[in-house]
Short mmCIF file of C-alpha atoms in Angstrom, two decimals:
data_model
loop_
_atom_site.label_atom_id
_atom_site.label_comp_id
_atom_site.label_asym_id
_atom_site.label_seq_id
_atom_site.Cartn_x
_atom_site.Cartn_y
_atom_site.Cartn_z
CA LEU A 1 -9.77 90.94 103.42
CA LEU A 2 -7.57 89.27 106.05
CA SER A 3 -8.81 86.18 107.83
CA GLY A 4 -8.94 86.16 111.61
CA ARG A 5 -5.73 84.09 111.76
CA ASP A 6 -3.94 86.50 109.38
CA THR A 7 -5.04 89.46 111.49
CA VAL A 8 -3.68 87.85 114.66
CA GLY A 9 -0.41 86.96 112.88
CA SER A 10 0.02 90.51 111.60
CA SER A 11 -0.68 91.90 115.04
CA ASN A 12 1.90 89.59 116.63
CA MET A 13 4.50 90.63 114.07
CA GLU A 14 3.86 94.30 114.80
CA ASN A 15 4.17 93.62 118.51
CA ASP A 16 7.48 91.85 117.94
CA VAL A 17 8.83 94.78 115.91
CA SER A 18 7.66 97.26 118.55
CA LEU A 19 9.22 95.22 121.36
CA LYS A 20 12.54 94.94 119.52
CA PHE A 21 12.51 98.68 118.79
CA HIS A 22 11.89 99.58 122.44
CA GLN A 23 14.62 97.15 123.52
CA GLN A 24 17.02 98.96 121.17
CA LEU A 25 16.06 102.32 122.66
CA LEU A 26 16.49 101.02 126.21
CA LEU A 27 19.93 99.62 125.37
CA ILE A 28 21.00 102.94 123.84
CA SER A 29 19.64 104.84 126.85
CA GLU A 30 21.61 102.65 129.24
CA ASN A 31 24.82 103.49 127.38
CA LEU A 32 24.37 107.27 127.63
CA VAL A 33 25.79 109.10 130.65
CA THR A 34 24.49 112.28 132.32
CA ASP A 35 26.42 114.64 130.02
CA ASP A 36 25.05 112.81 126.97
CA VAL A 37 21.48 113.21 128.22
CA ALA A 38 22.06 116.94 128.79
CA ALA A 39 23.41 117.27 125.25
CA LEU A 40 20.39 115.43 123.79
CA LYS A 41 18.01 117.69 125.70
CA PHE A 42 19.74 120.77 124.35
CA LEU A 43 19.74 119.54 120.74
CA CYS A 44 15.99 118.77 120.99
CA ILE A 45 14.94 122.21 122.27
CA ASP A 46 13.70 123.26 118.81
CA LEU A 47 11.72 120.01 118.46
CA LEU A 48 10.16 119.51 121.88
CA HIS A 49 8.50 121.89 124.30
CA LEU A 50 10.98 123.16 126.87
CA SER A 51 8.63 122.52 129.79
CA LYS A 52 8.52 118.82 128.89
CA LEU A 53 12.29 118.62 128.47
CA GLU A 54 12.84 120.07 131.93
CA GLY A 55 11.26 116.95 133.44
CA VAL A 56 13.62 114.59 131.58
CA LYS A 57 15.74 112.34 133.79
CA SER A 58 17.12 109.88 131.23
CA ALA A 59 17.64 109.40 127.52
CA ALA A 60 14.64 107.05 127.52
CA ASP A 61 12.46 109.98 128.61
CA ILE A 62 13.63 111.96 125.57
CA PHE A 63 12.94 109.01 123.27
CA THR A 64 9.40 108.80 124.67
CA LEU A 65 8.79 112.49 123.98
CA LEU A 66 10.14 112.15 120.43
CA MET A 67 7.88 109.17 119.75
CA ALA A 68 4.87 111.06 121.12
CA GLN A 69 5.55 113.86 118.60
CA GLU A 70 6.08 111.25 115.84
CA TYR A 71 9.72 112.25 115.32
CA LEU A 72 10.83 108.70 116.13
CA ASN A 73 9.37 105.28 115.33
CA ALA A 74 10.52 101.78 114.41
CA GLU A 75 10.40 102.58 110.68
CA ASP A 76 12.29 105.87 110.90
CA THR A 77 15.11 106.17 113.43
CA PHE A 78 17.17 108.78 111.57
CA LEU A 79 16.55 111.62 114.03
CA LEU A 80 17.96 109.53 116.85
CA ALA A 81 20.90 108.55 114.63
CA GLU A 82 21.51 112.24 113.92
CA LEU A 83 21.41 113.10 117.61
CA LEU A 84 23.89 110.33 118.48
CA TYR A 85 26.11 111.53 115.65
CA ARG A 86 25.96 115.13 116.90
CA ILE A 87 27.03 114.15 120.43
CA LYS A 88 29.74 111.88 118.98
CA CYS A 89 28.34 108.59 120.32
CA HIS A 90 29.23 106.91 117.04
CA SER A 91 29.58 103.43 118.53
CA LEU A 92 25.84 103.38 119.31
CA LEU A 93 24.83 104.06 115.70
CA GLU A 94 25.23 100.40 114.76
CA LYS A 95 22.38 99.51 117.11
CA LEU A 96 20.13 101.48 114.72
CA GLY A 97 21.71 100.01 111.60
CA TYR A 98 23.71 103.17 110.84
CA THR A 99 27.37 104.10 110.56
CA LYS A 100 28.95 107.52 110.96
CA GLU A 101 29.40 107.73 107.19
CA LYS A 102 25.77 106.76 106.43
CA VAL A 103 24.47 109.47 108.74
CA GLN A 104 26.75 112.07 107.13
CA GLU A 105 25.46 111.12 103.69
CA ARG A 106 21.81 111.70 104.67
CA LEU A 107 22.13 114.77 106.89
CA HIS A 108 21.60 117.23 104.03
CA GLU A 109 18.18 115.77 103.23
CA LYS A 110 16.94 114.43 106.59
CA GLY A 111 18.79 116.43 109.24
CA ARG A 112 16.50 118.14 111.77
CA VAL A 113 18.96 119.83 114.14
CA SER A 114 19.17 123.45 112.99
CA PRO A 115 22.48 125.16 112.13
CA TYR A 116 21.80 127.55 115.04
CA ARG A 117 21.45 124.67 117.52
CA GLN A 118 24.55 122.97 116.06
CA MET A 119 26.53 126.20 116.47
CA LEU A 120 25.54 126.58 120.13
CA TYR A 121 26.39 122.97 120.88
CA GLU A 122 29.78 123.18 119.16
CA LEU A 123 30.45 126.35 121.13
CA SER A 124 29.65 124.58 124.41
CA GLU A 125 32.02 121.74 123.51
CA ASN A 126 34.89 124.21 123.09
CA ILE A 127 34.26 126.13 126.32
CA THR A 128 36.69 124.96 128.99
CA ASN A 129 36.00 125.13 132.74
CA GLU A 130 38.18 128.23 133.06
CA MET A 131 36.36 129.93 130.19
CA LEU A 132 33.00 129.03 131.76
CA LYS A 133 33.95 130.72 135.03
CA GLU A 134 34.81 133.90 133.14
CA ILE A 135 31.57 133.74 131.12
CA ILE A 136 29.49 133.36 134.30
CA PHE A 137 31.28 136.36 135.81
CA LEU A 138 30.58 138.50 132.73
CA LEU A 139 26.91 137.44 132.63
CA GLN A 140 26.27 137.59 136.37
CA ASN A 141 23.53 140.23 135.97
CA HIS A 142 21.56 137.82 133.78
CA LEU A 143 22.08 134.64 135.81
CA PRO A 144 20.55 133.38 139.08
CA LYS A 145 22.49 134.53 142.15
CA ARG A 146 22.71 131.04 143.65
CA TRP A 147 23.47 128.87 140.67
CA ILE A 148 25.57 125.87 141.65
CA THR A 149 28.07 124.71 139.01
CA PRO A 150 26.09 125.35 135.82
CA SER A 151 27.32 123.86 132.55
CA ALA A 152 27.89 125.78 129.33
CA LEU A 153 24.63 124.30 128.00
CA ASP A 154 22.78 125.54 131.11
CA VAL A 155 24.04 129.08 130.51
CA LEU A 156 23.07 129.04 126.83
CA THR A 157 19.60 127.64 127.63
CA LEU A 158 18.95 130.35 130.22
CA LEU A 159 19.99 133.11 127.80
CA GLU A 160 17.51 131.68 125.29
CA LYS A 161 14.74 131.58 127.92
CA GLN A 162 15.33 135.25 128.66
CA GLY A 163 15.22 136.14 124.99
CA LEU A 164 18.81 137.39 125.05
CA LEU A 165 19.92 134.74 122.57
CA THR A 166 18.05 133.77 119.41
CA LYS A 167 18.88 132.40 115.98
CA ASP A 168 18.70 135.98 114.66
CA ASN A 169 20.56 137.63 117.52
CA VAL A 170 23.80 136.16 118.88
CA GLN A 171 25.32 139.51 119.82
CA ILE A 172 25.55 138.70 123.54
CA LEU A 173 27.59 135.59 122.67
CA LYS A 174 29.93 137.56 120.43
CA GLY A 175 30.59 140.08 123.17
CA VAL A 176 31.37 137.40 125.74
CA CYS A 177 33.59 135.38 123.39
CA GLU A 178 35.58 138.45 122.35
CA THR A 179 36.54 138.88 126.00
CA VAL A 180 37.00 135.26 127.05
CA SER A 181 38.48 133.58 123.95
CA PRO A 182 38.52 135.25 120.52
CA ASP A 183 39.06 131.80 118.96
CA LEU A 184 35.45 130.96 119.87
CA LEU A 185 34.31 133.75 117.58
CA GLU A 186 35.22 131.59 114.58
CA ILE A 187 32.33 129.23 115.41
CA ILE A 188 29.85 132.11 115.66
CA ASP A 189 31.20 133.83 112.54
CA CYS A 190 30.85 130.64 110.50
CA TYR A 191 27.19 130.39 111.56
CA LYS A 192 26.47 134.06 110.78
CA LYS A 193 28.16 133.83 107.41
CA ALA A 194 26.27 130.69 106.42
CA LYS A 195 23.01 132.27 107.59
CA GLY A 196 23.59 135.60 105.87
CA GLU A 197 24.59 134.33 102.46
CA LYS A 198 22.85 132.07 99.99
CA PHE A 199 25.13 129.22 99.03
CA ILE A 200 24.59 127.17 95.90
CA VAL A 201 25.79 123.80 94.77
CA PHE A 202 25.82 122.84 91.15
CA ILE A 203 24.82 119.21 90.64
CA LEU A 204 25.97 118.22 87.20
CA SER A 205 24.32 115.30 85.47
CA GLN A 206 27.45 114.78 83.43
CA MET A 207 31.08 115.50 84.26
CA THR A 208 32.18 115.94 80.66
CA PHE A 209 32.00 119.74 80.60
CA VAL A 210 35.02 121.64 79.29
CA MET A 211 37.28 122.14 82.30
CA GLN A 212 39.38 124.75 80.59
CA GLY A 213 36.35 127.01 80.15
CA LEU A 214 35.30 126.54 83.77
CA VAL A 215 38.78 127.41 84.99
CA ARG A 216 38.62 130.69 83.04
CA TYR A 217 35.31 131.51 84.73
CA LEU A 218 36.70 130.62 88.15
CA CYS A 219 39.59 133.00 87.63
CA LEU A 220 37.14 135.76 86.64
CA VAL A 221 34.70 135.27 89.54
CA LYS A 222 37.40 135.13 92.20
CA PHE A 223 37.20 138.88 92.76
CA LEU A 224 33.40 139.30 92.42
CA ASN A 225 30.80 139.55 95.17
CA LEU A 226 28.33 136.70 95.71
CA THR A 227 25.54 138.13 93.51
CA ASP A 228 27.86 138.71 90.58
CA LYS A 229 29.40 135.27 91.05
CA LEU A 230 25.98 133.67 90.68
CA LYS A 231 25.28 135.66 87.52
CA CYS A 232 28.63 134.60 86.12
CA PHE A 233 28.02 130.91 86.84
CA LYS A 234 24.48 131.18 85.46
CA GLU A 235 25.88 132.52 82.20
CA TYR A 236 28.52 129.77 82.10
CA PHE A 237 26.06 126.91 82.57
CA ASN A 238 23.52 128.44 80.18
CA LEU A 239 26.27 128.58 77.57
CA ARG A 240 26.72 124.86 78.10
CA GLY A 241 23.01 124.19 77.65
CA GLN A 242 22.37 123.64 81.37
CA GLU A 243 19.12 124.77 83.00
CA PHE A 244 20.50 126.88 85.89
CA HIS A 245 17.42 126.95 88.12
CA SER A 246 17.15 123.17 88.02
CA ILE A 247 20.55 122.75 89.65
CA GLU A 248 20.20 125.35 92.41
CA LYS A 249 20.42 123.71 95.83
CA SER A 250 20.98 124.87 99.39
CA PHE A 251 24.44 123.44 99.85
CA PHE A 252 27.97 124.82 99.55
CA PHE A 253 29.82 124.89 96.30
CA SER A 254 33.52 125.01 96.90
CA PHE A 255 34.20 127.40 94.02
CA LEU A 256 32.00 130.10 95.54
CA GLN A 257 33.93 130.56 98.73
CA THR A 258 37.61 130.31 99.48
CA MET A 259 38.11 128.22 102.60
CA LYS A 260 39.56 130.22 105.49
CA SER A 261 42.96 129.38 106.93
CA TYR A 262 44.09 128.95 110.51
CA LYS A 263 45.74 131.99 112.06
CA MET A 264 49.49 131.49 111.61
CA ASP A 265 50.80 135.06 111.82
CA GLY A 266 51.65 135.24 115.53
CA PRO A 267 55.13 136.08 116.83
CA HIS A 268 55.62 132.44 117.86
CA ARG A 269 54.67 129.62 115.49
CA GLY A 270 54.45 126.81 118.02
CA PHE A 271 56.26 123.86 119.58
CA CYS A 272 57.34 120.77 117.68
CA LEU A 273 58.15 117.63 119.70
CA ILE A 274 60.21 114.88 118.10
CA ILE A 275 60.30 111.50 119.88
CA ASN A 276 63.00 109.36 118.30
CA ASN A 277 63.11 105.80 119.61
CA VAL A 278 66.21 104.05 118.25
CA ASN A 279 67.46 101.49 120.74
CA PHE A 280 65.04 98.75 121.78
CA ASN A 281 65.70 95.69 123.93
CA SER A 282 65.83 93.40 120.92
CA SER A 283 66.49 95.72 117.97
CA GLN A 284 67.84 99.03 116.75
CA ARG A 285 66.04 101.36 114.33
CA LYS A 286 68.97 102.27 112.12
CA GLY A 287 68.38 105.34 109.97
CA SER A 288 65.93 106.92 112.42
CA CYS A 289 68.44 109.55 113.52
CA LYS A 290 68.56 110.74 109.91
CA ASP A 291 64.78 111.24 110.09
CA ALA A 292 64.99 113.11 113.39
CA GLU A 293 67.75 115.42 112.13
CA GLN A 294 65.82 116.22 108.95
CA LEU A 295 62.58 116.90 110.85
CA GLU A 296 64.43 119.20 113.23
CA ARG A 297 65.99 121.18 110.36
CA VAL A 298 62.73 121.52 108.42
CA PHE A 299 60.43 122.47 111.32
CA THR A 300 63.03 124.92 112.68
CA TRP A 301 63.09 126.48 109.20
CA LEU A 302 59.28 126.70 109.37
CA GLY A 303 59.55 128.74 112.57
CA LEU A 304 58.76 126.15 115.26
CA ASP A 305 60.56 125.64 118.55
CA VAL A 306 61.79 122.05 118.16
CA LYS A 307 62.40 119.77 121.15
CA THR A 308 63.87 116.30 120.49
CA TYR A 309 63.62 113.35 122.88
CA THR A 310 65.49 110.10 122.30
CA ASP A 311 64.80 106.53 123.45
CA LEU A 312 61.72 106.96 125.65
CA THR A 313 59.95 104.09 127.37
CA SER A 314 56.16 103.83 127.17
CA GLY A 315 55.81 105.46 130.58
CA ALA A 316 58.19 108.27 129.66
CA ILE A 317 56.18 109.01 126.49
CA ILE A 318 52.95 109.28 128.49
CA ASN A 319 54.63 111.50 131.10
CA LEU A 320 56.02 113.72 128.35
CA MET A 321 52.55 114.23 126.88
CA GLN A 322 51.15 115.05 130.32
CA THR A 323 53.91 117.60 130.84
CA TRP A 324 53.44 119.31 127.49
CA LYS A 325 49.66 119.56 127.74
CA GLN A 326 50.18 121.76 130.82
CA VAL A 327 52.66 124.16 129.19
CA GLN A 328 51.19 127.66 129.44
CA ASP A 329 53.28 128.98 126.54
CA HIS A 330 50.90 127.20 124.10
CA LYS A 331 48.59 130.18 124.60
CA ASP A 332 50.94 132.43 122.63
CA ARG A 333 51.53 129.88 119.86
CA ASN A 334 49.62 129.27 116.61
CA CYS A 335 49.84 125.47 116.52
CA PHE A 336 51.33 122.31 118.00
CA ILE A 337 53.21 119.54 116.17
CA CYS A 338 54.40 116.16 117.44
CA CYS A 339 56.48 113.67 115.44
CA ILE A 340 56.97 110.12 116.72
CA LEU A 341 59.55 107.78 115.21
CA SER A 342 59.30 104.26 116.62
CA HIS A 343 58.11 100.72 116.14
CA GLY A 344 54.36 100.29 116.18
CA LYS A 345 51.30 98.13 115.74
CA SER A 346 47.68 98.87 114.83
CA GLY A 347 46.60 102.00 116.68
CA ALA A 348 49.73 102.20 118.85
CA ILE A 349 53.43 103.02 118.99
CA TYR A 350 56.03 101.27 121.17
CA GLY A 351 58.26 102.68 123.87
CA THR A 352 61.82 101.39 124.01
CA ASP A 353 60.63 98.94 126.69
CA GLU A 354 58.55 97.40 123.85
CA LYS A 355 55.26 98.22 125.58
CA PRO A 356 52.54 99.77 123.35
CA VAL A 357 51.09 103.23 123.86
CA SER A 358 47.73 104.02 122.22
CA ILE A 359 47.97 106.81 119.64
CA ARG A 360 44.46 107.87 120.64
CA MET A 361 45.56 108.27 124.24
CA LEU A 362 48.52 110.44 123.17
CA THR A 363 46.49 112.77 120.98
CA THR A 364 43.66 113.26 123.48
CA HIS A 365 46.09 114.97 125.85
CA PHE A 366 45.69 118.02 123.60
CA THR A 367 41.92 118.34 123.26
CA ALA A 368 40.35 121.70 124.18
CA LYS A 369 39.36 120.47 127.64
CA GLU A 370 42.69 118.80 128.42
CA CYS A 371 44.81 121.62 126.96
CA PRO A 372 42.70 124.81 126.78
CA GLN A 373 45.72 126.82 125.61
CA LEU A 374 45.48 124.98 122.27
CA ALA A 375 41.69 125.23 121.90
CA ALA A 376 40.66 125.97 118.28
CA LYS A 377 44.31 125.75 117.19
CA PRO A 378 45.63 123.06 114.82
CA LYS A 379 47.36 120.05 116.39
CA LEU A 380 49.42 117.95 113.94
CA PHE A 381 50.82 114.48 114.71
CA PHE A 382 53.13 112.64 112.31
CA ILE A 383 53.75 108.97 113.12
CA GLN A 384 56.55 106.95 111.52
CA ALA A 385 55.72 103.44 112.69
CA CYS A 386 54.24 100.24 111.37
CA GLN A 387 50.52 99.64 111.75
CA GLY A 388 50.83 95.90 111.12
CA ASN A 389 53.55 93.24 111.33
CA ASN A 390 52.96 90.67 108.61
CA ILE A 391 55.68 91.55 106.05
CA GLN A 392 59.22 90.22 106.17
CA ARG A 393 62.01 92.75 106.07
CA PRO A 394 64.12 92.96 102.90
CA VAL A 395 67.89 93.47 102.91
CA TYR A 396 68.97 97.03 103.85
CA VAL A 397 65.35 98.05 104.50
CA ASP A 398 63.94 97.61 108.00
CA THR A 399 60.26 97.58 108.89
CA ASP A 400 59.16 99.76 111.80
CA GLY A 401 57.45 96.89 113.60
CA PRO A 402 58.46 93.90 115.68
CA THR A 403 59.34 90.56 114.14
CA PRO A 404 56.03 89.08 112.94
CA ASP A 405 54.26 86.44 114.94
CA LEU A 406 52.52 84.38 112.27
CA SER A 407 50.74 82.25 114.84
CA SER A 408 48.22 84.97 115.62
CA MET A 409 46.42 87.73 113.78
CA GLN A 410 46.85 91.26 115.09
CA GLU A 411 43.75 93.13 116.19
CA ARG A 412 43.34 96.18 113.99
CA VAL A 413 42.34 99.65 115.15
CA PRO A 414 40.71 101.94 112.52
CA LEU A 415 42.69 105.13 111.93
CA SER A 416 39.64 107.28 112.71
CA GLU A 417 39.75 105.97 116.29
CA SER A 418 43.30 107.25 116.82
CA ILE A 419 42.37 110.94 116.79
CA PRO A 420 39.94 112.80 119.05
CA GLU A 421 36.51 113.41 117.54
CA GLU A 422 36.70 117.14 118.19
CA ALA A 423 37.99 119.62 115.63
CA ASP A 424 41.48 120.83 114.71
CA PHE A 425 43.48 117.59 114.70
CA LEU A 426 45.54 116.01 111.93
CA LEU A 427 47.19 112.61 112.17
CA GLY A 428 49.66 111.75 109.43
CA MET A 429 50.48 108.04 109.43
CA ALA A 430 53.39 106.54 107.52
CA THR A 431 51.24 103.66 106.35
CA VAL A 432 47.65 102.48 106.08
CA GLU A 433 46.17 100.46 108.90
CA GLY A 434 47.44 96.88 109.11
CA CYS A 435 50.62 97.38 107.07
CA VAL A 436 54.33 97.92 107.64
CA SER A 437 56.26 101.11 106.88
CA PHE A 438 59.77 101.04 105.46
CA ARG A 439 62.99 102.68 106.64
CA HIS A 440 66.32 102.70 104.87
CA THR A 441 69.09 101.91 107.33
CA GLU A 442 71.18 104.87 106.13
CA GLU A 443 68.87 107.30 104.35
CA GLY A 444 65.93 107.21 106.76
CA SER A 445 62.27 106.24 106.35
CA TRP A 446 60.37 106.66 103.10
CA TYR A 447 57.59 108.64 104.74
CA ILE A 448 59.59 111.12 106.81
CA GLN A 449 62.06 111.81 104.00
CA ALA A 450 59.17 112.41 101.56
CA LEU A 451 57.39 114.62 104.13
CA CYS A 452 60.46 116.79 104.69
CA SER A 453 61.16 117.01 100.97
CA LYS A 454 57.60 118.07 100.08
CA LEU A 455 57.41 120.60 102.92
CA GLN A 456 60.56 122.28 101.60
CA LEU A 457 59.26 122.23 98.04
CA LEU A 458 55.61 123.20 98.54
CA VAL A 459 55.49 125.53 101.57
CA PRO A 460 57.25 128.28 99.54
CA ARG A 461 54.49 127.85 96.94
CA GLY A 462 51.76 128.50 99.53
CA GLU A 463 50.31 124.96 99.51
CA ASP A 464 48.20 123.82 102.47
CA ILE A 465 49.14 120.78 104.55
CA LEU A 466 46.54 118.42 103.05
CA SER A 467 47.75 119.20 99.52
CA ILE A 468 51.30 118.59 100.69
CA LEU A 469 50.37 115.23 102.26
CA THR A 470 48.69 114.20 99.00
CA GLN A 471 52.02 114.79 97.24
CA VAL A 472 53.75 112.81 99.99
CA ASN A 473 51.37 109.91 99.30
CA GLU A 474 52.25 110.03 95.61
CA ASP A 475 55.99 110.14 96.34
CA VAL A 476 55.95 107.20 98.77
CA ALA A 477 53.62 105.14 96.57
CA LYS A 478 56.16 105.27 93.73
CA ARG A 479 58.90 103.72 95.86
CA ASN A 480 59.78 100.04 95.95
CA SER A 481 61.72 97.94 98.42
CA LEU A 482 65.04 96.54 97.21
CA SER A 483 63.31 93.32 96.22
CA GLY A 484 60.93 95.38 94.09
CA THR A 485 57.89 93.59 95.54
CA LYS A 486 56.89 95.70 98.55
CA LYS A 487 55.06 99.01 98.51
CA GLN A 488 53.83 101.55 101.05
CA MET A 489 50.96 104.06 101.17
CA PRO A 490 50.74 106.76 103.87
CA GLN A 491 47.37 107.81 105.25
CA PRO A 492 46.24 111.07 106.88
CA ALA A 493 43.17 111.44 109.09
CA TYR A 494 41.96 114.85 110.16
CA THR A 495 39.27 116.98 111.75
CA LEU A 496 40.70 120.30 110.58
CA ARG A 497 38.08 123.01 110.05
CA ARG A 498 40.28 125.29 107.98
CA LYS A 499 43.25 125.17 105.69
CA PHE A 500 46.58 124.83 107.50
CA ILE A 501 49.19 126.86 105.62
CA PHE A 502 52.70 127.50 106.93
CA PRO A 503 53.86 131.09 106.41
CA ILE A 504 56.61 131.17 103.78
CA PRO A 505 59.99 131.39 105.55
CA MET A 506 62.38 134.19 104.63
CA ALA A 507 65.37 131.80 104.60
CA PRO A 508 65.87 129.24 101.81
CA PRO A 509 64.99 125.56 102.56
CA PRO A 510 67.63 123.75 104.64
CA SER A 511 68.35 121.17 101.92
#
């Protein structure tokens, strides 16, 4: 039994924990804007009664409702972490002791937002203002006559209220998306496919099984339907002494389903911009023209319309991005590619006026809302520039960064913060964050030359872009500076939802 003093002490401790927890919630609430609150309300529809959600004015109101239903408390904050993750407020996760990666790891076991709700929310995030106007016009018989500026989430919620949209019936959405933007159908189709099929993951206690035998089975099951595939894998694991039913789970197994590819069979492949900054106020990037020429040859061979721009200031680079995001011809293209050759620092590239331009700011010009013509289409950025400046340049090999200032440490920007958090982006960096990238003064940069070489070698073999970039990493990692002491490792970051595979050109590679 606790003494009176112990009871009081325990009570005070609980009060302190409760106060700290509510202070955390208040701080998170204060950092969420109106659109964030609307997104949270929508994601909680399956958890909280709709009539209570309609009275919500702030994120704090939602937190109160979740606590009342015992979804949220000081000991278990994962649901809130999941919600913040879903609406891409990743910076607030640390206030709950989470990171983006930690949430991802636990979603499969603790996630509460249904696949249906996730699908609707993702759909709303990809609906532009122009698309929304068309959707409202098509659904006018189902919507209030005097509805002032509804959001995509408002429309979806009303359709659910009227029973026109349920987890088992998304036909009205399919019909609208087919008319407004067929690309949106991919999101719905992915949901329907995942709902209609039973996916299995095989969790092996040991990874010492005979790979050769598994490969033979994979070749056999490639052409079978899902039921027969499962029988085939059951036989394989039983042969190896595995208990099949004990390793059935409700997750994907990559061998059971070939990942879909982005549509790349249109009459026009897409635009490729090359920004080649050579002449700076205090330096010249010798060898960069070799990179630009090679990129132009290779991407022209791959069917893109290549546009090259030389020696742009920071302001000119920003203006160029603003111009290209408004180009209507993107609508008839399959993809968009931008290559930037310049000096750089962590999270930024330099204009010829030696002023930095944030890579994040450049890429966000082409999000679905900023450039609706490229919605759901792959956007690839390749950056040849240093991401740090603390290595001296060897003879005949320049670094793509300014002369190092050893008196101060450079602030580093994580690569994940350089690309938008929405889908369909790839950022290929010449080097990992914080390091220099190397360029031969006559032969060009290690990264760009390896990229062009591997594209010419592997595109004709049908390899996807991530496989190609892995080979680029291997190629660059094997190289040494003239002194033999300096290395380089490229780094891709991506939010691609599908494989990106260039159609095989009819003509032979340019070199």
